[in-house]
Short mmCIF file of C-alpha atoms and ligand atoms in Angstrom, two decimals:
data_model
loop_
_atom_site.label_atom_id
_atom_site.label_comp_id
_atom_site.label_asym_id
_atom_site.label_seq_id
_atom_site.Cartn_x
_atom_site.Cartn_y
_atom_site.Cartn_z
CA MET J 290 70.05 151.77 180.14
CA ILE J 291 69.40 155.38 181.16
CA VAL J 292 71.85 158.01 179.92
CA THR J 293 71.44 161.44 181.53
CA ILE J 294 72.86 164.57 179.94
CA ASP J 295 72.68 167.67 182.12
CA GLY J 296 74.35 171.05 181.85
CA PRO J 297 73.77 174.72 181.12
CA ALA J 298 71.88 176.19 178.16
CA GLY J 299 73.93 176.36 174.98
CA ALA J 300 76.37 173.57 175.82
CA GLY J 301 74.90 171.65 172.88
CA LYS J 302 72.84 169.21 174.94
CA SER J 303 69.75 168.97 172.72
CA THR J 304 71.55 168.41 169.43
CA ILE J 305 74.04 166.00 170.96
CA ALA J 306 71.53 164.08 173.08
CA ARG J 307 69.14 163.61 170.15
CA ALA J 308 71.90 162.42 167.82
CA LEU J 309 73.38 160.16 170.50
CA ALA J 310 70.00 158.53 171.09
CA ARG J 311 69.70 157.89 167.36
CA ARG J 312 73.18 156.34 167.13
CA LEU J 313 72.47 154.05 170.07
CA GLY J 314 68.89 153.21 169.08
CA PHE J 315 67.68 154.65 172.42
CA ARG J 316 64.65 156.92 172.95
CA PHE J 317 65.25 160.62 173.50
CA LEU J 318 63.62 162.90 176.07
CA ASP J 319 64.00 166.70 176.03
CA THR J 320 62.86 167.74 179.52
CA GLY J 321 63.48 171.47 178.93
CA ALA J 322 60.69 171.28 176.34
CA MET J 323 58.30 170.23 179.12
CA TYR J 324 59.08 173.30 181.27
CA ARG J 325 58.85 175.48 178.17
CA ALA J 326 55.47 173.97 177.24
CA VAL J 327 54.04 174.73 180.70
CA ALA J 328 55.27 178.34 180.48
CA TRP J 329 53.90 178.68 176.94
CA SER J 330 50.52 177.40 178.04
CA ALA J 331 50.41 179.64 181.13
CA ARG J 332 51.02 182.61 178.87
CA GLU J 333 48.35 181.48 176.38
CA ASN J 334 45.88 181.22 179.26
CA HIS J 335 46.90 184.60 180.71
CA LEU J 336 47.65 183.06 184.10
CA ASP J 337 48.95 185.19 186.92
CA TRP J 338 52.73 184.60 187.21
CA ASP J 339 52.54 185.70 190.84
CA ASP J 340 50.23 182.81 191.69
CA PRO J 341 52.35 179.63 191.61
CA GLN J 342 49.36 177.40 192.43
CA GLN J 343 47.65 178.42 189.17
CA ILE J 344 50.71 177.24 187.25
CA VAL J 345 50.81 173.93 189.15
CA ALA J 346 47.11 173.31 188.48
CA LEU J 347 47.63 174.05 184.79
CA ALA J 348 50.69 171.76 184.55
CA ARG J 349 48.71 168.90 186.10
CA GLN J 350 45.88 169.14 183.60
CA LEU J 351 47.93 169.59 180.42
CA ARG J 352 48.33 166.74 177.99
CA LEU J 353 52.03 166.97 177.14
CA GLU J 354 53.48 164.96 174.30
CA VAL J 355 57.22 165.37 173.95
CA GLY J 356 58.38 163.40 170.95
CA GLU J 357 61.77 163.25 169.29
CA HIS J 358 60.93 166.01 166.81
CA GLU J 359 57.62 167.41 167.96
CA VAL J 360 56.11 168.87 171.12
CA ARG J 361 52.34 168.96 171.56
CA VAL J 362 50.19 170.53 174.25
CA ASP J 363 46.63 169.23 174.31
CA GLY J 364 47.11 168.11 170.71
CA ARG J 365 48.43 171.47 169.48
CA ASP J 366 51.87 171.55 167.85
CA VAL J 367 54.01 173.99 169.88
CA THR J 368 57.43 172.79 168.68
CA GLU J 369 58.43 176.25 167.38
CA ALA J 370 56.31 178.36 169.73
CA ILE J 371 58.12 177.13 172.87
CA ARG J 372 61.54 178.19 171.49
CA THR J 373 60.93 181.94 171.12
CA SER J 374 62.96 184.36 173.26
CA GLU J 375 59.76 185.38 175.02
CA VAL J 376 58.91 181.84 176.16
CA THR J 377 62.57 181.22 177.02
CA ALA J 378 62.49 184.25 179.31
CA LEU J 379 59.23 183.12 180.98
CA THR J 380 60.18 179.47 181.50
CA HIS J 381 61.76 180.09 184.91
CA PHE J 382 58.21 180.63 186.27
CA ALA J 383 57.61 176.94 185.52
CA ALA J 384 61.11 175.64 186.28
CA ASN J 385 61.40 177.39 189.67
CA ASN J 386 57.99 176.20 190.81
CA PRO J 387 58.41 173.14 193.12
CA GLY J 388 54.87 171.84 192.39
CA VAL J 389 55.45 171.99 188.63
CA ARG J 390 58.82 170.26 189.05
CA GLU J 391 57.29 167.50 191.14
CA HIS J 392 54.69 166.81 188.47
CA LEU J 393 57.11 166.94 185.53
CA VAL J 394 59.66 164.73 187.32
CA GLU J 395 56.92 162.13 187.68
CA LEU J 396 56.05 162.41 183.96
CA GLN J 397 59.74 162.09 183.05
CA ARG J 398 60.09 158.86 185.05
CA GLN J 399 56.93 157.51 183.43
CA ALA J 400 58.23 158.48 179.98
CA ALA J 401 61.43 156.51 180.53
CA GLY J 402 59.51 153.40 181.59
CA MET J 403 61.59 150.30 181.03
CA ASP J 404 63.16 151.54 177.79
CA SER J 405 66.73 152.57 177.09
CA ILE J 406 66.72 156.34 176.91
CA VAL J 407 68.90 159.42 176.57
CA THR J 408 67.36 162.18 178.66
CA GLU J 409 68.59 165.76 178.84
CA GLY J 410 67.95 168.65 181.21
CA ARG J 411 69.38 170.10 184.41
CA ASP J 412 68.42 167.57 187.10
CA GLN J 413 68.24 164.28 185.24
CA GLY J 414 71.29 162.70 186.86
CA THR J 415 70.70 164.20 190.30
CA VAL J 416 66.95 164.16 190.99
CA VAL J 417 65.03 162.34 188.27
CA PHE J 418 67.30 159.34 187.62
CA PRO J 419 69.83 159.21 190.47
CA HIS J 420 70.49 155.54 189.69
CA ALA J 421 71.18 156.08 185.96
CA GLU J 422 74.15 154.02 184.82
CA CYS J 423 75.64 156.69 182.61
CA LYS J 424 75.65 160.38 183.58
CA ILE J 425 77.20 163.15 181.52
CA TYR J 426 77.53 166.81 182.48
CA LEU J 427 78.01 168.77 179.27
CA THR J 428 79.55 172.23 179.55
CA ALA J 429 81.11 175.00 177.45
CA SER J 430 82.40 178.46 178.28
CA PRO J 431 79.72 181.20 178.65
CA GLU J 432 81.03 183.03 175.57
CA GLU J 433 80.95 179.94 173.38
CA ARG J 434 77.44 179.09 174.57
CA ALA J 435 76.19 182.63 173.88
CA ARG J 436 77.70 182.58 170.39
CA ARG J 437 75.86 179.35 169.61
CA ARG J 438 72.57 180.67 170.97
CA ALA J 439 72.88 183.94 169.00
CA HIS J 440 73.55 181.89 165.87
CA GLU J 441 70.51 179.69 166.55
CA LEU J 442 68.26 182.74 167.12
CA ALA J 443 69.54 184.39 163.92
CA SER J 444 68.75 181.22 161.98
CA ARG J 445 65.19 181.50 163.30
CA GLY J 446 65.04 185.12 162.13
CA GLN J 447 65.15 186.56 165.65
CA ALA J 448 67.40 189.62 165.72
CA THR J 449 69.62 189.99 168.79
CA THR J 450 73.15 190.94 169.86
CA LEU J 451 75.79 188.73 171.45
CA ALA J 452 75.88 191.01 174.54
CA GLU J 453 72.13 190.67 174.97
CA VAL J 454 72.27 186.87 174.66
CA LEU J 455 75.13 186.70 177.17
CA HIS J 456 73.21 188.88 179.63
CA HIS J 457 70.07 186.71 179.49
CA GLN J 458 72.15 183.54 179.59
CA ASN J 459 73.91 184.70 182.78
CA GLN J 460 70.52 185.40 184.35
CA ARG J 461 69.27 181.92 183.42
CA ASP J 462 72.45 180.21 184.65
CA GLU J 463 72.11 182.03 187.96
CA ARG J 464 68.45 181.01 188.36
CA ASP J 465 69.09 177.41 187.24
CA ALA J 466 72.03 176.99 189.60
CA ASN J 467 70.42 178.61 192.64
CA ARG J 468 66.87 177.28 192.75
CA GLU J 469 66.06 175.18 195.80
CA VAL J 470 64.41 172.29 193.97
CA GLY J 471 66.26 170.55 191.13
CA PRO J 472 69.14 173.02 190.74
CA MET J 473 71.54 172.71 187.84
CA VAL J 474 74.50 170.85 189.28
CA ALA J 475 76.67 167.96 188.13
CA ALA J 476 75.87 164.68 189.87
CA SER J 477 78.85 163.49 191.93
CA ASP J 478 79.13 160.44 189.66
CA ALA J 479 78.71 162.37 186.37
CA LEU J 480 81.47 162.63 183.81
CA GLU J 481 82.08 166.25 182.85
CA VAL J 482 82.65 166.88 179.14
CA SER J 483 83.47 170.35 177.77
CA THR J 484 82.37 171.01 174.20
CA ASP J 485 84.61 174.10 173.77
CA GLY J 486 86.47 173.92 170.49
CA LEU J 487 84.93 170.58 169.53
CA THR J 488 82.67 169.92 166.56
CA PRO J 489 79.30 168.27 167.30
CA THR J 490 80.62 165.07 165.67
CA GLN J 491 83.66 165.04 167.95
CA VAL J 492 81.45 165.46 171.04
CA LEU J 493 79.10 162.80 169.77
CA ASP J 494 81.96 160.33 169.16
CA ARG J 495 83.25 160.94 172.69
CA LEU J 496 79.84 160.39 174.29
CA GLU J 497 79.12 157.33 172.21
CA GLU J 498 82.46 155.89 173.33
CA ILE J 499 81.54 156.56 177.00
CA VAL J 500 78.11 154.91 176.71
CA ARG J 501 79.40 151.91 174.75
CA ALA J 502 82.10 151.35 177.39
CA LYS J 503 79.35 151.29 180.06
CA LEU J 504 77.28 148.86 177.97
CA THR J 505 80.30 146.57 177.60
CA GLN J 506 81.03 146.78 181.36
CA ARG J 507 77.44 145.82 182.04
CA SER J 508 77.54 142.74 179.84
CA THR J 509 80.82 141.39 181.26
O1 DC Q 790 67.22 173.19 178.07
P1 DC Q 790 66.23 174.33 177.80
O2 DC Q 790 66.88 175.64 177.49
O3 DC Q 790 65.19 173.96 176.81
O4 DC Q 790 65.47 174.53 179.20
C1 DC Q 790 64.48 175.50 179.36
C2 DC Q 790 64.43 175.95 180.81
O5 DC Q 790 63.94 174.89 181.64
C3 DC Q 790 65.78 176.38 181.40
O6 DC Q 790 65.65 177.64 182.03
C4 DC Q 790 66.10 175.36 182.44
C5 DC Q 790 64.81 174.67 182.72
N1 DC Q 790 64.96 173.23 182.90
C6 DC Q 790 64.91 172.75 184.18
O7 DC Q 790 64.77 173.50 185.12
N2 DC Q 790 65.01 171.40 184.39
C7 DC Q 790 65.17 170.55 183.37
N3 DC Q 790 65.26 169.24 183.60
C8 DC Q 790 65.25 171.05 182.04
C9 DC Q 790 65.14 172.41 181.85
#
């Protein structure tokens, strides 16, 4: 079974999707990490952000390994490096590039293979796995999402203010929602779940219930 979890940054997707996969015994795929890894590598190689073809060529030749806990680019561990504010701010150069998206969508489908998987991103239920049996769209209010992100950055030792986080988050939401290829939008058959005011365990219980109901439906 394929479970897609899409939604905006800070809704809790990564934490929830990873834990859900573990509870279900499914594999987990963090597709945001793939866009981040391409942006990280483009920066490392001093590519010209104004030349989209350079970024596409780079994406095609990278060896990306996105594991449950570790992300590697050509064998180098970039798990932490792709999560800095700088890389976060540059990732739209990869995510808004149709050629990069085409390539990464292909890799995501290959990664799923025939296994049961929980995959999270922005376009998993719409573009990458339109026939997935279980689609969740995870949301939270902008303020709640910004608070969580500020907390996460502080725990990594990155100083910032809530207003600054909210500003960058609004910019990212706008870009994610308005790009022509793979925009962030709920699939028409996705179940929308708001995480406002819920603990991660409560969200996880709710999602597990949804997936198990689908599994039961399938076997009857
Ligand atoms: O989920 P995240 O914050 O790690 O995602 C990083 C960026 O990549 C974010 O700006 C949205 C983009 N992204 C995307 O365009 N498509 C996906 N499937 C996943 C992430």
